[in-house]
CSV table of C-alpha atoms and ligand atoms in Angstrom, one decimal:
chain,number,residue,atom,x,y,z
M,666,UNK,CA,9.7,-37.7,26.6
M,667,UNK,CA,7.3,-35.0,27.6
M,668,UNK,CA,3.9,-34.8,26.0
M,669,UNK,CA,4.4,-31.6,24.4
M,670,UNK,CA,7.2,-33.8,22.6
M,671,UNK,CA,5.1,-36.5,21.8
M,672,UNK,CA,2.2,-34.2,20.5
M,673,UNK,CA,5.0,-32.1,18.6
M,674,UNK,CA,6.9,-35.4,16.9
M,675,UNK,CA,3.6,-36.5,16.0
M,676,UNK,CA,2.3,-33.0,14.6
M,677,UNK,CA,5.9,-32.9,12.4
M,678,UNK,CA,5.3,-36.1,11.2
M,679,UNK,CA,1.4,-35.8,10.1
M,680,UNK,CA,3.1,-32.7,8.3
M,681,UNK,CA,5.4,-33.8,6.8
M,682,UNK,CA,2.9,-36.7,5.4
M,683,UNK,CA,0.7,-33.9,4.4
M,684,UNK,CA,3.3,-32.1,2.6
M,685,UNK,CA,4.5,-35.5,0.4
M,686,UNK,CA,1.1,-35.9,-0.7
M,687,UNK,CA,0.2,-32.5,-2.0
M,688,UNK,CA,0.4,-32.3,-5.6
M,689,UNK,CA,3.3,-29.5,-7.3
M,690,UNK,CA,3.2,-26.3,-6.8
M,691,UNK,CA,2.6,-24.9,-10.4
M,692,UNK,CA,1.5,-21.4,-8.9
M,693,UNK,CA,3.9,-18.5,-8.3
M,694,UNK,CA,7.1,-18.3,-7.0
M,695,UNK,CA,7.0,-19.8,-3.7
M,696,UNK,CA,9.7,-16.6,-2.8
M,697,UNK,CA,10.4,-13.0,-3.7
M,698,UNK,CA,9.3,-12.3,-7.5
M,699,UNK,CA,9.3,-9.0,-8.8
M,700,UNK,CA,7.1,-10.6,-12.0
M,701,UNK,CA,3.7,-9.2,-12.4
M,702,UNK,CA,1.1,-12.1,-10.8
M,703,UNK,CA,-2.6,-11.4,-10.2
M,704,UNK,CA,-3.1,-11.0,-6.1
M,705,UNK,CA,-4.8,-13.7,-6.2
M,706,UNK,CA,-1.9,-16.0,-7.0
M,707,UNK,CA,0.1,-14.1,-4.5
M,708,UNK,CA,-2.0,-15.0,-1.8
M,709,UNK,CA,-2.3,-18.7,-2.4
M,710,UNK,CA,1.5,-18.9,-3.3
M,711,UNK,CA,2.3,-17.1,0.3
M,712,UNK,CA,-0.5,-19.3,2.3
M,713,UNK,CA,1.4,-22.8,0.5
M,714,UNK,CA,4.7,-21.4,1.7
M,715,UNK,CA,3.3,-21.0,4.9
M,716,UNK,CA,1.6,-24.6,4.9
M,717,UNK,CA,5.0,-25.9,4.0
M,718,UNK,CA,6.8,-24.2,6.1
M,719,UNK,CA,4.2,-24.6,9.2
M,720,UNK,CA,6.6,-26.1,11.8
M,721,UNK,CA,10.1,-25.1,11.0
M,722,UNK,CA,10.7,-22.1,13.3
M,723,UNK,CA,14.2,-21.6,12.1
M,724,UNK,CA,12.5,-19.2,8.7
M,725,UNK,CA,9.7,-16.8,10.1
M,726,UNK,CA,9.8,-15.0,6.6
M,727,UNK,CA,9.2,-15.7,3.6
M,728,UNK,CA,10.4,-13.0,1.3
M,729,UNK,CA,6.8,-13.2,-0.2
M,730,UNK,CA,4.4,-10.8,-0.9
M,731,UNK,CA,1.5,-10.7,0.7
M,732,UNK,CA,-1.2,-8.3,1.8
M,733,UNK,CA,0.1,-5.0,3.0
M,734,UNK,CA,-2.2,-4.0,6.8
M,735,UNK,CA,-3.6,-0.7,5.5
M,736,UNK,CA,-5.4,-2.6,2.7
M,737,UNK,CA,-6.7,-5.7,3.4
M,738,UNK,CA,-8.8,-6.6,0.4
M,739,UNK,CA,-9.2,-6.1,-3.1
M,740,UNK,CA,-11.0,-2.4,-3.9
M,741,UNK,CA,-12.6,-2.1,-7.2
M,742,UNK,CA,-12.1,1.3,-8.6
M,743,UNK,CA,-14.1,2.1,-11.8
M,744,UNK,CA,-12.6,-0.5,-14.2
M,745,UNK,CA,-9.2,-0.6,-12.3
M,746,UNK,CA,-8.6,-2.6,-9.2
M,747,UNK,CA,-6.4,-1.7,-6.5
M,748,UNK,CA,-4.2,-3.9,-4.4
M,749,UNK,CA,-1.6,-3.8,-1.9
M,750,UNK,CA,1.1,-6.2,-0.9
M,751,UNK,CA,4.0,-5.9,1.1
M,752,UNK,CA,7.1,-8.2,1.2
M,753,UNK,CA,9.8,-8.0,4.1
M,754,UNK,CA,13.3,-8.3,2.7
M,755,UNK,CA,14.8,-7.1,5.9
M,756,UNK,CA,17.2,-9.4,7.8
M,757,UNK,CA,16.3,-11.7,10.4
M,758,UNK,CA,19.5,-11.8,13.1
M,759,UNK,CA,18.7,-14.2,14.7
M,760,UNK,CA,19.5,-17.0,11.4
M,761,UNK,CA,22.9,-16.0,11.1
M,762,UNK,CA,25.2,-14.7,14.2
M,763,UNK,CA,28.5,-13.7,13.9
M,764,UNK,CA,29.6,-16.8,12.5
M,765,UNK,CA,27.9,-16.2,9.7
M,766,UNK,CA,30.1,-12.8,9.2
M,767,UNK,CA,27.7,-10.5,9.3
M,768,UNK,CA,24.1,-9.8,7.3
M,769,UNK,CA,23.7,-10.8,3.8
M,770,UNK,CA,20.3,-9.6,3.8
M,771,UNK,CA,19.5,-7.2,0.7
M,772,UNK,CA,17.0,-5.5,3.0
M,773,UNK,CA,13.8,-3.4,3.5
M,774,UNK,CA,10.5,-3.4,3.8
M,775,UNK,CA,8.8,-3.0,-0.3
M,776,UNK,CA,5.2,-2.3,-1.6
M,777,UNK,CA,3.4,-3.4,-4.4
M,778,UNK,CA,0.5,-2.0,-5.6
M,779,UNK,CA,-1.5,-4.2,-8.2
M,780,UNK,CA,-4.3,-3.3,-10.7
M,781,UNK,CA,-5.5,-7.3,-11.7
M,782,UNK,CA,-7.8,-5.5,-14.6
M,783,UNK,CA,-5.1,-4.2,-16.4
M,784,UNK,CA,-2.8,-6.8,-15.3
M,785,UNK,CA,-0.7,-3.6,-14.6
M,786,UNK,CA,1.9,-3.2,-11.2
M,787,UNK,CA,4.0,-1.0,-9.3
M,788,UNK,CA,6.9,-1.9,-6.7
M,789,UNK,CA,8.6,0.6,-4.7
M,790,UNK,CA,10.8,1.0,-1.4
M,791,UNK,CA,7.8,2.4,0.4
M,792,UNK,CA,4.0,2.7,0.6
M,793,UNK,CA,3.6,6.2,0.2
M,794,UNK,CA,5.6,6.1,-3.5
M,795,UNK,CA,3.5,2.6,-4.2
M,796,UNK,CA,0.3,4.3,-3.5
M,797,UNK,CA,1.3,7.6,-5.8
M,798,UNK,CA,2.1,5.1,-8.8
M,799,UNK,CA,-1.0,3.2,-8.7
M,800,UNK,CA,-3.0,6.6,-8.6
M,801,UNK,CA,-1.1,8.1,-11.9
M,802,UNK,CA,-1.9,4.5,-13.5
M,803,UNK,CA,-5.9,5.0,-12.7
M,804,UNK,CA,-6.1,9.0,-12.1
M,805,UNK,CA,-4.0,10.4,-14.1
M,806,UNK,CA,-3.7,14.2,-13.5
M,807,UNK,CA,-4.3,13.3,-9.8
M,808,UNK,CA,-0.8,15.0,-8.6
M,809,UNK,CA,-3.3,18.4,-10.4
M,810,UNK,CA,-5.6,18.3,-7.8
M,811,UNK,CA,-6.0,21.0,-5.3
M,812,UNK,CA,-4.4,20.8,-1.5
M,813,UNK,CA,-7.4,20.7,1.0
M,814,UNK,CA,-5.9,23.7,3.6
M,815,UNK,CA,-5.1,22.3,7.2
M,816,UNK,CA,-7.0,24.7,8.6
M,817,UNK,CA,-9.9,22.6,7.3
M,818,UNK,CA,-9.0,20.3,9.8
M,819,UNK,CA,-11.3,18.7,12.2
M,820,UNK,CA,-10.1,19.0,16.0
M,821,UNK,CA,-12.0,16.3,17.5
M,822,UNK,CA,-12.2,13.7,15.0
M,823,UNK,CA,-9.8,12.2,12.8
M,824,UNK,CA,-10.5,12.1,9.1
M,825,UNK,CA,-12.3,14.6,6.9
M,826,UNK,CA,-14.2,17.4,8.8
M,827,UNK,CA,-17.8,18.8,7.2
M,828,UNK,CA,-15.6,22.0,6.1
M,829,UNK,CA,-13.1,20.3,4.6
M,830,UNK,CA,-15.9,18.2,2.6
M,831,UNK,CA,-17.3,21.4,1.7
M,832,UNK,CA,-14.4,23.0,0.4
M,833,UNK,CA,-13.4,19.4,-1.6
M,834,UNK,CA,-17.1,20.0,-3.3
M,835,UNK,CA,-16.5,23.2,-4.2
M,836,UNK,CA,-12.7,22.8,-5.5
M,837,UNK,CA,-12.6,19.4,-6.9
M,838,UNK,CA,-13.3,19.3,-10.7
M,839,UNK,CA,-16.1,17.3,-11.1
M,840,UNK,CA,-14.3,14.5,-13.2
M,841,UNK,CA,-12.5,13.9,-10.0
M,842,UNK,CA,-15.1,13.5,-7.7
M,843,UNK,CA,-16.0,9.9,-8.2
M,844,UNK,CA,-15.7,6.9,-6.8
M,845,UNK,CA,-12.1,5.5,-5.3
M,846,UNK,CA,-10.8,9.1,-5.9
M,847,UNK,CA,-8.3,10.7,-4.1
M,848,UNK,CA,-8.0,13.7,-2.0
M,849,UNK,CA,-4.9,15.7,-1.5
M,850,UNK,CA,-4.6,17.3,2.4
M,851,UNK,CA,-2.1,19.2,3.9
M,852,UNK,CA,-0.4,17.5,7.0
M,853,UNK,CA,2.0,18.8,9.4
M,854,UNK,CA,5.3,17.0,10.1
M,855,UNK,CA,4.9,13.8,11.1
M,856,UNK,CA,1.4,13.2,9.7
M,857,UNK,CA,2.3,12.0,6.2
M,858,UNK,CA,1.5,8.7,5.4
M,859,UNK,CA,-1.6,8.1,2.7
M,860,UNK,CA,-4.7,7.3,4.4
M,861,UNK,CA,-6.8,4.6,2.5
M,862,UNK,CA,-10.7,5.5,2.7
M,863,UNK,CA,-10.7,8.6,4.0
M,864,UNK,CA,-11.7,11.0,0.5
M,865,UNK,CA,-15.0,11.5,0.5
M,866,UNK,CA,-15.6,9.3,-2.2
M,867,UNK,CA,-13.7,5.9,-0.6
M,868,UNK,CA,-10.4,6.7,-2.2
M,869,UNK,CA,-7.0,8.0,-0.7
M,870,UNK,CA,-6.6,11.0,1.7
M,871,UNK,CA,-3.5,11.4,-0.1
M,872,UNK,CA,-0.7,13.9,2.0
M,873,UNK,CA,0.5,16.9,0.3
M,874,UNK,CA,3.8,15.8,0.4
M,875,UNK,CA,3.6,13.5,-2.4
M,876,UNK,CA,3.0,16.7,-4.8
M,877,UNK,CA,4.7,19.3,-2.5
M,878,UNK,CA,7.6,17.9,-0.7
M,879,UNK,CA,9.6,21.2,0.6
M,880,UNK,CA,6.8,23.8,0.9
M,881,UNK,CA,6.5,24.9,4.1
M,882,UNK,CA,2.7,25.7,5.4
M,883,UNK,CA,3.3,29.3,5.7
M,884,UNK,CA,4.9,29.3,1.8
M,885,UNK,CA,2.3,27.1,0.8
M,886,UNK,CA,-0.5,29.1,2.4
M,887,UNK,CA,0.5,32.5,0.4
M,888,UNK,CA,1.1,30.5,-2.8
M,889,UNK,CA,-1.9,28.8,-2.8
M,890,UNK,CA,-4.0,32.2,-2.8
M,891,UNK,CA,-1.8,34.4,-5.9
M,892,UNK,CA,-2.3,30.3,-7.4
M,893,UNK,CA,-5.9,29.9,-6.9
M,894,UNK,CA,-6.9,31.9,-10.2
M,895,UNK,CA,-4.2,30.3,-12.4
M,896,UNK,CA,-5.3,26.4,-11.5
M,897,UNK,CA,-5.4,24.5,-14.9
M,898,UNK,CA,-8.9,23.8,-16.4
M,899,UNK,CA,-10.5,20.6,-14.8
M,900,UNK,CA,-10.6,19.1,-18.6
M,901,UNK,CA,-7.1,18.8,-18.0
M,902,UNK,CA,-7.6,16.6,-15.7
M,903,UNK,CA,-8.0,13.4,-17.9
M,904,UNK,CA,-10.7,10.4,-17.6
M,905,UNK,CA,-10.7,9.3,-14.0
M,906,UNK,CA,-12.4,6.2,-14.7
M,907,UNK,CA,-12.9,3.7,-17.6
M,908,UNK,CA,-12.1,5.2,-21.0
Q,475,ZN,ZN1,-5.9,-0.3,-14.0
């Protein structure tokens, strides 16, 4: 016997002591739920998973949700909260081969987007459409706002440049311009994923898309200037905060 198989035995078996003695799990489901649960409980339910679960290299996933890269904390918005979670229902090959006649697996990556105030959450089959639910559920009228012009668009630095603040200023109705708010800019192909941080006000640099899917920047460009006049009134706009 090696030492490596000594220290590995001996780290299995302290485990597996340490797993008999800690108390039930009474917290949530130590798998996939689609059940509204605070984040909080999400993250301690993946972490025991992962505690019991700590040596068996035959399940590297859990199913569980648990806290999606691009947001790796809690953000207080006004009086709503905003959280992101991500569980990985994809298949892992490697667990079953072709004896097991083929995958089983339901499969994909899926977003949640929590806001623990409200007690109030979104899934979806992808981050972009998790991040749009969350902001009708705390800006409502957001999908409203006005499309920050590419042109705008800072060459050497990713992120807003001082024009394209300017212009957000001048076009955002005021209600809008608070705290956690989004932005709405237009991208190019290939650029369209929401950015988390990036309006000037903390909040989502949201991509045009979301509102816009098929316009083309040249349609969009001539639209946008016989639509400039006709924008709807920013009362319309609803309470972006509290209320
Ligand atoms: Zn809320």
């Amino acid at each position: 016997m090696t030492d490596e198989q000594l220290a590995f035995d001996i780290e299995a078996m302290l485990h597996a002591s340490a797993v008999e003695a800690a108390p039930g799990w009474s917290g949530a489901p130590l798998g996939f739920t689609a059940a509204y649960w605070p984040a909080v409980d999400l993250e301690a339910a993946h972490e025991h998973w992962q505690f019991l679960h700590k040596l068996d290299q035959s399940r590297t996933q859990s199913r569980m949700w648990h806290r999606a890269i691009a947001v790796p904390g809690s953000v207080a918005v006004g009086e709503h909260g905003f959280d992101l979670f991500t569980a990985d229902l994809r298949c892992e090959p490697w667990t079953h081969g072709e004896a097991h006649g083929g995958c089983q697996c339901v499969g994909d990556l899926i977003y949640q987007a929590i806001c623990e105030p409200d007690g109030w959450h979104v899934i979806a089959g992808d981050e972009n459409t998790a991040v749009e639910g969350w902001h009708d559920h705390a800006f409502p009228g957001w999908r409203e706002l006005p499309i920050v012009p590419a042109r705008l668009r800072s060459v050497d630095q990713p992120g807003l440049s001082k024009a394209a603040k300017k212009w957000i200023a001048e076009h955002y109705p005021p209600p809008m311009q608070v705290v956690g708010a989004p932005v709405i800019t237009e991208r190019s192909n290939g650029g369209t994923r929401h950015v988390p941080g990036r309006s000037p006000w903390a909040g989502y640099d949201i991509s045009h898309t979301a509102v816009e899917p098929n316009l083309r920047v040249s349609q969009r460009r001539s639209r946008a200037v016989s639509r400039e006049p006709t924008r709807p009134p920013t009362a319309s706009l609803g309470p972006a905060l509290g209320a």
